[in-house]
mmCIF file of C-alpha atoms in Angstrom:
data_model
loop_
_atom_site.group_PDB
_atom_site.id
_atom_site.type_symbol
_atom_site.label_atom_id
_atom_site.label_comp_id
_atom_site.label_asym_id
_atom_site.label_seq_id
_atom_site.Cartn_x
_atom_site.Cartn_y
_atom_site.Cartn_z
ATOM 1 C CA MET A 1 -150.722 50.796 -165.037
ATOM 2 C CA ILE A 2 -153.238 52.979 -163.253
ATOM 3 C CA LYS A 3 -152.400 54.712 -159.958
ATOM 4 C CA ILE A 4 -154.435 53.855 -156.840
ATOM 5 C CA LYS A 5 -155.737 57.259 -155.652
ATOM 6 C CA MET A 6 -156.771 58.093 -152.080
ATOM 7 C CA GLU A 7 -158.014 61.288 -150.561
ATOM 8 C CA GLU A 8 -156.003 62.290 -147.499
ATOM 9 C CA LYS A 9 -158.893 61.670 -145.044
ATOM 10 C CA ILE A 10 -159.506 58.219 -146.479
ATOM 11 C CA LYS A 11 -155.796 57.455 -146.363
ATOM 12 C CA GLU A 12 -155.595 58.463 -142.705
ATOM 13 C CA SER A 13 -158.700 56.387 -141.864
ATOM 14 C CA ILE A 14 -157.254 53.335 -143.658
ATOM 15 C CA GLU A 15 -153.891 53.589 -141.840
ATOM 16 C CA ILE A 16 -155.544 53.904 -138.433
ATOM 17 C CA GLY A 17 -157.941 51.029 -139.144
ATOM 18 C CA HIS A 18 -155.241 48.719 -140.492
ATOM 19 C CA PHE A 19 -152.845 49.319 -137.570
ATOM 20 C CA GLN A 20 -155.623 48.778 -135.056
ATOM 21 C CA ASP A 21 -156.667 45.555 -136.702
ATOM 22 C CA ILE A 22 -153.220 44.082 -137.165
ATOM 23 C CA LYS A 23 -151.033 45.285 -134.298
ATOM 24 C CA VAL A 24 -152.030 42.812 -131.552
ATOM 25 C CA THR A 25 -151.937 39.657 -133.674
ATOM 26 C CA ALA A 26 -148.758 40.827 -135.461
ATOM 27 C CA LYS A 27 -147.052 41.632 -132.193
ATOM 28 C CA THR A 28 -147.991 38.307 -130.636
ATOM 29 C CA THR A 29 -146.762 36.398 -133.711
ATOM 30 C CA ILE A 30 -143.503 38.317 -133.885
ATOM 31 C CA GLU A 31 -142.797 37.959 -130.121
ATOM 32 C CA LYS A 32 -142.797 34.186 -130.554
ATOM 33 C CA LEU A 33 -140.701 34.209 -133.763
ATOM 34 C CA ILE A 34 -137.893 36.549 -132.680
ATOM 35 C CA LYS A 35 -136.812 33.936 -130.175
ATOM 36 C CA LEU A 36 -135.686 31.802 -133.138
ATOM 37 C CA PRO A 37 -132.291 32.294 -134.871
ATOM 38 C CA LYS A 38 -133.928 32.651 -138.278
ATOM 39 C CA TYR A 39 -135.554 35.913 -137.183
ATOM 40 C CA GLU A 40 -132.515 37.465 -135.492
ATOM 41 C CA LYS A 41 -132.427 40.457 -137.892
ATOM 42 C CA LEU A 42 -136.158 41.032 -137.445
ATOM 43 C CA LYS A 43 -135.523 41.176 -133.684
ATOM 44 C CA ILE A 44 -132.610 43.575 -134.161
ATOM 45 C CA TYR A 45 -134.825 45.929 -136.171
ATOM 46 C CA LEU A 46 -137.987 45.760 -134.027
ATOM 47 C CA CYS A 47 -136.409 45.584 -130.574
ATOM 48 C CA HIS A 48 -133.585 47.968 -131.261
ATOM 49 C CA GLY A 49 -131.259 46.654 -128.534
ATOM 50 C CA SER A 50 -134.097 45.877 -126.124
ATOM 51 C CA GLU A 51 -136.039 42.724 -125.320
ATOM 52 C CA LYS A 52 -139.329 44.463 -126.121
ATOM 53 C CA ILE A 53 -140.752 45.372 -129.501
ATOM 54 C CA ASP A 54 -140.513 49.088 -130.272
ATOM 55 C CA GLU A 55 -144.109 50.277 -130.986
ATOM 56 C CA LYS A 56 -142.945 52.923 -133.466
ATOM 57 C CA ARG A 57 -140.965 50.385 -135.451
ATOM 58 C CA LEU A 58 -143.847 47.916 -135.422
ATOM 59 C CA LYS A 59 -146.119 50.662 -136.711
ATOM 60 C CA LYS A 60 -143.668 51.441 -139.526
ATOM 61 C CA LEU A 61 -143.633 47.752 -140.430
ATOM 62 C CA ILE A 62 -147.416 47.624 -140.579
ATOM 63 C CA ILE A 63 -148.390 50.972 -142.157
ATOM 64 C CA GLY A 64 -145.082 52.366 -143.440
ATOM 65 C CA THR A 65 -144.719 53.739 -146.970
ATOM 66 C CA LYS A 66 -142.883 51.969 -149.721
ATOM 67 C CA SER A 67 -139.683 53.862 -148.860
ATOM 68 C CA ASP A 68 -140.124 52.714 -145.234
ATOM 69 C CA LEU A 69 -140.500 49.114 -146.355
ATOM 70 C CA VAL A 70 -137.389 49.383 -148.545
ATOM 71 C CA GLU A 71 -135.469 50.729 -145.541
ATOM 72 C CA ILE A 72 -136.741 47.790 -143.424
ATOM 73 C CA ILE A 73 -135.718 45.285 -146.114
ATOM 74 C CA ASN A 74 -132.287 46.882 -146.277
ATOM 75 C CA ILE A 75 -131.887 46.074 -142.570
ATOM 76 C CA ILE A 76 -133.558 42.674 -142.327
ATOM 77 C CA GLY A 77 -133.074 41.191 -145.769
ATOM 78 C CA GLU A 78 -134.818 37.989 -146.863
ATOM 79 C CA ILE A 79 -136.794 35.810 -144.548
ATOM 80 C CA LYS A 80 -138.586 33.256 -146.699
ATOM 81 C CA LEU A 81 -141.883 31.589 -145.849
ATOM 82 C CA ASP A 82 -141.721 28.066 -144.470
ATOM 83 C CA LYS A 83 -144.398 25.441 -144.669
ATOM 84 C CA ASN A 84 -147.181 26.426 -142.216
ATOM 85 C CA ASP A 85 -145.339 29.648 -141.592
ATOM 86 C CA PRO A 86 -146.821 31.892 -138.818
ATOM 87 C CA PHE A 87 -146.632 34.899 -141.152
ATOM 88 C CA GLU A 88 -148.722 33.072 -143.694
ATOM 89 C CA THR A 89 -151.239 32.279 -140.999
ATOM 90 C CA LEU A 90 -151.194 35.952 -139.933
ATOM 91 C CA TYR A 91 -152.001 36.994 -143.509
ATOM 92 C CA THR A 92 -154.684 34.298 -144.003
ATOM 93 C CA ASN A 93 -156.440 35.297 -140.794
ATOM 94 C CA PHE A 94 -156.327 38.965 -141.854
ATOM 95 C CA THR A 95 -158.059 38.172 -145.161
ATOM 96 C CA LYS A 96 -160.870 36.382 -143.270
ATOM 97 C CA ARG A 97 -161.599 39.294 -140.920
ATOM 98 C CA ILE A 98 -164.123 42.078 -141.543
ATOM 99 C CA TRP A 99 -161.353 44.639 -141.751
ATOM 100 C CA SER A 100 -159.868 43.172 -144.948
ATOM 101 C CA LYS A 101 -163.206 43.693 -146.671
ATOM 102 C CA SER A 102 -163.572 47.157 -145.188
ATOM 103 C CA LEU A 103 -160.042 47.977 -146.386
ATOM 104 C CA LEU A 104 -160.923 46.916 -149.925
ATOM 105 C CA GLU A 105 -164.141 48.903 -149.840
ATOM 106 C CA LYS A 106 -162.290 52.024 -148.621
ATOM 107 C CA LEU A 107 -159.577 51.679 -151.277
ATOM 108 C CA ASN A 108 -162.352 51.243 -153.847
ATOM 109 C CA VAL A 109 -160.076 49.794 -156.520
ATOM 110 C CA ARG A 110 -162.686 49.029 -159.207
ATOM 111 C CA VAL A 111 -160.266 47.878 -161.930
ATOM 112 C CA CYS A 112 -156.925 46.064 -161.608
ATOM 113 C CA PRO A 113 -154.240 48.804 -161.331
ATOM 114 C CA TYR A 114 -151.588 46.642 -163.029
ATOM 115 C CA CYS A 115 -153.453 45.748 -166.220
ATOM 116 C CA ASN A 116 -156.601 47.901 -166.341
ATOM 117 C CA ARG A 117 -158.265 44.906 -167.991
ATOM 118 C CA GLN A 118 -160.509 43.349 -165.310
ATOM 119 C CA TYR A 119 -162.960 44.639 -162.736
ATOM 120 C CA THR A 120 -161.909 44.162 -159.115
ATOM 121 C CA PHE A 121 -165.175 44.842 -157.280
ATOM 122 C CA THR A 122 -165.559 44.139 -153.588
ATOM 123 C CA LEU A 123 -169.139 43.067 -152.845
ATOM 124 C CA GLY A 124 -169.654 42.883 -149.085
ATOM 125 C CA ASN A 125 -170.225 39.379 -147.781
ATOM 126 C CA SER A 126 -170.778 37.802 -151.178
ATOM 127 C CA GLY A 127 -167.164 36.550 -151.399
ATOM 128 C CA ILE A 128 -166.502 38.685 -154.500
ATOM 129 C CA ARG A 129 -163.302 40.642 -154.075
ATOM 130 C CA PRO A 130 -159.908 41.253 -155.681
ATOM 131 C CA GLN A 131 -156.830 39.337 -154.668
ATOM 132 C CA PHE A 132 -154.062 41.038 -152.659
ATOM 133 C CA ASP A 133 -150.801 41.063 -154.552
ATOM 134 C CA HIS A 134 -147.776 41.479 -152.260
ATOM 135 C CA PHE A 135 -145.590 44.081 -154.066
ATOM 136 C CA PHE A 136 -142.613 42.724 -152.189
ATOM 137 C CA PRO A 137 -143.400 38.996 -152.324
ATOM 138 C CA LYS A 138 -144.316 37.466 -148.977
ATOM 139 C CA SER A 139 -142.628 34.233 -150.105
ATOM 140 C CA ILE A 140 -139.301 36.112 -149.814
ATOM 141 C CA PHE A 141 -140.107 38.911 -147.304
ATOM 142 C CA SER A 142 -142.489 37.050 -145.032
ATOM 143 C CA TYR A 143 -142.478 39.796 -142.381
ATOM 144 C CA LEU A 144 -144.229 42.096 -144.877
ATOM 145 C CA SER A 145 -147.208 39.764 -145.334
ATOM 146 C CA VAL A 146 -149.678 42.202 -143.722
ATOM 147 C CA SER A 147 -147.912 45.511 -144.357
ATOM 148 C CA LEU A 148 -150.590 47.889 -145.620
ATOM 149 C CA TYR A 149 -148.684 49.419 -148.573
ATOM 150 C CA ASN A 150 -147.336 46.057 -149.605
ATOM 151 C CA LEU A 151 -150.925 44.930 -150.347
ATOM 152 C CA ILE A 152 -152.082 45.751 -153.870
ATOM 153 C CA PRO A 153 -155.668 44.879 -154.810
ATOM 154 C CA SER A 154 -155.341 43.200 -158.211
ATOM 155 C CA CYS A 155 -156.907 40.676 -160.596
ATOM 156 C CA SER A 156 -156.013 36.973 -160.354
ATOM 157 C CA ILE A 157 -154.003 37.017 -163.607
ATOM 158 C CA CYS A 158 -151.654 39.831 -162.532
ATOM 159 C CA ASN A 159 -151.298 38.437 -159.042
ATOM 160 C CA SER A 160 -150.416 34.965 -160.285
ATOM 161 C CA LYS A 161 -147.910 36.301 -162.880
ATOM 162 C CA LYS A 162 -146.181 38.665 -160.433
ATOM 163 C CA GLN A 163 -146.254 36.863 -157.107
ATOM 164 C CA ALA A 164 -142.833 35.252 -157.287
ATOM 165 C CA LEU A 165 -141.050 38.325 -158.724
ATOM 166 C CA ASN A 166 -138.467 39.863 -156.396
ATOM 167 C CA THR A 167 -139.285 43.540 -156.932
ATOM 168 C CA TYR A 168 -136.749 44.523 -154.340
ATOM 169 C CA GLN A 169 -133.966 43.557 -156.762
ATOM 170 C CA SER A 170 -135.422 45.939 -159.351
ATOM 171 C CA ILE A 171 -137.058 48.474 -157.035
ATOM 172 C CA ASN A 172 -136.848 51.403 -159.421
ATOM 173 C CA ASP A 173 -137.764 49.335 -162.479
ATOM 174 C CA PHE A 174 -141.229 48.134 -161.620
ATOM 175 C CA TYR A 175 -144.463 50.126 -161.346
ATOM 176 C CA TYR A 176 -145.734 50.561 -157.795
ATOM 177 C CA PRO A 177 -149.532 51.272 -157.982
ATOM 178 C CA TYR A 178 -149.698 53.549 -154.955
ATOM 179 C CA GLU A 179 -147.205 55.938 -156.584
ATOM 180 C CA ASP A 180 -146.793 55.212 -160.280
ATOM 181 C CA GLU A 181 -148.879 55.221 -163.451
ATOM 182 C CA PHE A 182 -148.563 55.328 -167.252
ATOM 183 C CA GLY A 183 -150.259 58.718 -167.628
ATOM 184 C CA TYR A 184 -149.641 60.040 -171.101
ATOM 185 C CA ASP A 185 -145.971 58.942 -171.120
ATOM 186 C CA VAL A 186 -146.762 55.326 -172.025
ATOM 187 C CA VAL A 187 -149.380 54.605 -174.670
ATOM 188 C CA PHE A 188 -151.026 51.812 -176.595
ATOM 189 C CA GLN A 189 -150.647 52.183 -180.342
ATOM 190 C CA THR A 190 -151.505 50.170 -183.440
ATOM 191 C CA SER A 191 -149.209 49.372 -186.290
ATOM 192 C CA SER A 192 -150.323 48.170 -189.708
ATOM 193 C CA LYS A 193 -148.879 44.881 -190.894
ATOM 194 C CA GLU A 194 -149.345 45.501 -194.617
ATOM 195 C CA ASN A 195 -150.372 49.191 -194.840
ATOM 196 C CA ASP A 196 -153.926 48.022 -195.448
ATOM 197 C CA PHE A 197 -156.453 50.860 -195.876
ATOM 198 C CA LEU A 198 -159.263 48.725 -194.313
ATOM 199 C CA TYR A 199 -157.322 48.699 -191.049
ATOM 200 C CA TRP A 200 -157.448 52.520 -190.932
ATOM 201 C CA ILE A 201 -161.280 52.436 -190.937
ATOM 202 C CA GLY A 202 -161.631 49.509 -188.515
ATOM 203 C CA MET A 203 -162.697 46.941 -191.073
ATOM 204 C CA ASN A 204 -160.060 44.255 -190.481
ATOM 205 C CA ASP A 205 -157.573 43.127 -187.888
ATOM 206 C CA ASN A 206 -154.490 43.266 -190.052
ATOM 207 C CA PHE A 207 -152.599 45.271 -187.399
ATOM 208 C CA ASP A 208 -150.680 44.831 -184.182
ATOM 209 C CA ILE A 209 -151.116 46.437 -180.751
ATOM 210 C CA GLU A 210 -148.009 47.701 -179.047
ATOM 211 C CA LEU A 211 -147.141 49.461 -175.757
ATOM 212 C CA ILE A 212 -144.942 52.436 -176.529
ATOM 213 C CA CYS A 213 -142.841 54.655 -174.191
ATOM 214 C CA LYS A 214 -142.876 58.329 -175.053
ATOM 215 C CA ASP A 215 -140.578 59.109 -172.096
ATOM 216 C CA GLU A 216 -137.467 56.947 -171.812
ATOM 217 C CA LYS A 217 -137.595 57.027 -167.995
ATOM 218 C CA HIS A 218 -140.400 54.475 -168.249
ATOM 219 C CA ASN A 219 -138.437 52.075 -170.455
ATOM 220 C CA CYS A 220 -137.332 49.576 -167.813
ATOM 221 C CA LYS A 221 -140.624 49.606 -166.006
ATOM 222 C CA VAL A 222 -142.601 48.940 -169.215
ATOM 223 C CA GLU A 223 -140.209 46.173 -170.240
ATOM 224 C CA ASN A 224 -140.715 44.490 -166.862
ATOM 225 C CA LEU A 225 -144.506 44.717 -167.270
ATOM 226 C CA LYS A 226 -144.159 43.116 -170.726
ATOM 227 C CA ARG A 227 -141.773 40.419 -169.489
ATOM 228 C CA HIS A 228 -143.379 39.427 -166.188
ATOM 229 C CA LEU A 229 -147.063 40.399 -166.391
ATOM 230 C CA LYS A 230 -147.333 39.867 -170.186
ATOM 231 C CA ILE A 231 -149.227 43.158 -170.508
ATOM 232 C CA GLU A 232 -148.522 43.713 -174.194
ATOM 233 C CA LEU A 233 -149.232 40.087 -175.043
ATOM 234 C CA LEU A 234 -152.601 40.282 -173.221
ATOM 235 C CA TYR A 235 -153.588 43.496 -174.946
ATOM 236 C CA LYS A 236 -152.840 41.983 -178.343
ATOM 237 C CA GLN A 237 -155.903 39.780 -177.699
ATOM 238 C CA HIS A 238 -158.161 42.833 -177.774
ATOM 239 C CA LYS A 239 -158.138 43.390 -181.556
ATOM 240 C CA ASP A 240 -161.910 43.140 -181.893
ATOM 241 C CA TYR A 241 -162.316 45.847 -179.262
ATOM 242 C CA VAL A 242 -159.714 48.071 -180.934
ATOM 243 C CA LYS A 243 -161.394 47.596 -184.329
ATOM 244 C CA ASP A 244 -164.600 49.026 -182.780
ATOM 245 C CA ILE A 245 -162.698 51.970 -181.346
ATOM 246 C CA ILE A 246 -161.131 52.746 -184.708
ATOM 247 C CA ARG A 247 -164.463 52.454 -186.570
ATOM 248 C CA ASN A 248 -166.269 54.676 -184.033
ATOM 249 C CA ALA A 249 -163.423 57.215 -184.115
ATOM 250 C CA VAL A 250 -163.967 57.478 -187.861
ATOM 251 C CA ILE A 251 -167.744 57.705 -187.621
ATOM 252 C CA TYR A 252 -167.878 60.117 -184.629
ATOM 253 C CA ASN A 253 -165.602 62.818 -186.006
ATOM 254 C CA ASP A 254 -165.613 66.391 -184.696
ATOM 255 C CA SER A 255 -168.594 67.506 -186.734
ATOM 256 C CA ARG A 256 -170.701 64.519 -185.706
ATOM 257 C CA ILE A 257 -169.825 65.019 -182.004
ATOM 258 C CA ASN A 258 -170.813 68.701 -182.186
ATOM 259 C CA GLU A 259 -174.016 67.720 -183.923
ATOM 260 C CA LEU A 260 -174.931 65.359 -181.100
ATOM 261 C CA ILE A 261 -174.186 67.977 -178.473
ATOM 262 C CA GLU A 262 -176.556 70.376 -180.249
ATOM 263 C CA GLN A 263 -179.255 67.769 -180.733
ATOM 264 C CA PHE A 264 -179.130 66.407 -177.185
ATOM 265 C CA PRO A 265 -178.023 69.245 -174.866
ATOM 266 C CA ASP A 266 -179.699 67.554 -171.847
ATOM 267 C CA LEU A 267 -177.702 64.350 -172.411
ATOM 268 C CA PHE A 268 -174.331 65.734 -173.393
ATOM 269 C CA ARG A 269 -172.698 68.696 -171.669
ATOM 270 C CA SER A 270 -169.297 68.290 -173.359
ATOM 271 C CA ARG A 271 -167.370 66.488 -176.080
ATOM 272 C CA ASN A 272 -166.107 63.965 -173.575
ATOM 273 C CA ASP A 273 -169.675 63.108 -172.485
ATOM 274 C CA VAL A 274 -170.383 62.118 -176.104
ATOM 275 C CA ILE A 275 -167.119 60.183 -176.462
ATOM 276 C CA ASN A 276 -167.623 58.325 -173.170
ATOM 277 C CA SER A 277 -171.132 57.378 -174.279
ATOM 278 C CA VAL A 278 -169.973 56.206 -177.724
ATOM 279 C CA PHE A 279 -167.174 54.064 -176.380
ATOM 280 C CA MET A 280 -168.932 53.125 -173.126
ATOM 281 C CA SER A 281 -165.692 53.960 -171.331
ATOM 282 C CA ASN A 282 -163.970 56.838 -169.568
ATOM 283 C CA ILE A 283 -161.403 58.650 -171.671
ATOM 284 C CA ASP A 284 -160.513 61.236 -169.009
ATOM 285 C CA MET A 285 -157.296 60.246 -167.310
ATOM 286 C CA GLU A 286 -158.669 60.785 -163.835
ATOM 287 C CA SER A 287 -161.403 58.248 -164.602
ATOM 288 C CA TRP A 288 -159.310 55.456 -166.130
ATOM 289 C CA ASP A 289 -159.606 53.498 -162.908
ATOM 290 C CA ASN A 290 -163.407 53.228 -163.242
ATOM 291 C CA ARG A 291 -163.721 50.852 -166.189
ATOM 292 C CA PRO A 292 -161.589 48.166 -167.779
ATOM 293 C CA LEU A 293 -159.645 49.122 -170.909
ATOM 294 C CA SER A 294 -160.167 52.861 -170.390
ATOM 295 C CA LYS A 295 -156.502 53.623 -170.991
ATOM 296 C CA LEU A 296 -156.507 51.576 -174.218
ATOM 297 C CA THR A 297 -159.739 53.276 -175.313
ATOM 298 C CA HIS A 298 -158.249 56.731 -174.741
ATOM 299 C CA ASP A 299 -154.995 55.968 -176.529
ATOM 300 C CA ILE A 300 -156.555 54.369 -179.642
ATOM 301 C CA TYR A 301 -159.125 57.091 -179.915
ATOM 302 C CA GLU A 302 -156.353 59.740 -179.734
ATOM 303 C CA GLU A 303 -154.513 57.852 -182.487
ATOM 304 C CA PHE A 304 -157.468 57.751 -184.873
ATOM 305 C CA LYS A 305 -159.751 60.666 -183.982
ATOM 306 C CA LEU A 306 -158.356 62.845 -186.833
ATOM 307 C CA PHE A 307 -159.427 60.434 -189.549
#
């Protein structure tokens, strides 16, 4: 789990742009729906005792934070999507407009924040883009279908595995990419199956890959990732990659790294420059969101770099 980072100016620009793009179509859609009994609680929240939609409450619905969305859900509860639901149409039309592409470009989420396994590039008008996961599923909370901070750029695998999960029922037990991350508290580690020496030098795959919590406050969140997004199971398929990391960690020990810095001062300014080049990854935590498997690379290298 890698946090989606935004500078304050970018964040402000995104919120302004999203509200301007969505507010008219959202308001028009909602004005029609709140006449129906099914949407009575939505009307109570948005109209606040009036017959007109409160602009401030509409704004909170569209660009409110996660805590704002939780507060809204507490009031409105579940409103599930119907066949040909207007909220589904509202979302579909949003994804077809220029703003949805601009939003993805501004967020610049290059790698899936849930799994850190797949690139999620947005390439202009080429049709290449990540999927939007709805953190609170739109199938259950249809009125959050275009809420900015309910939209998580993600890979197709994570989106498909998570989309039906009611995160509201376990709100404190699931990672929220705009706020949460593994950091150094949750790590990938290997474990030998038969205490085989060849495993320690990256010469066989007689080992397992596990996701370990160093801080117990992450336990429930990690277990949910394992159970619902199958994160640990997916990472177990990367044994060939991990073998390469182990082997390179043995070959490029401290003395070899220092030697390369001395030999190529114009190429390498630091130890991490050498390590990033060797592993073709980014081992610095602030750069884990730039390339797939960066978190795994960092953790396995840290595990084996002393050997």
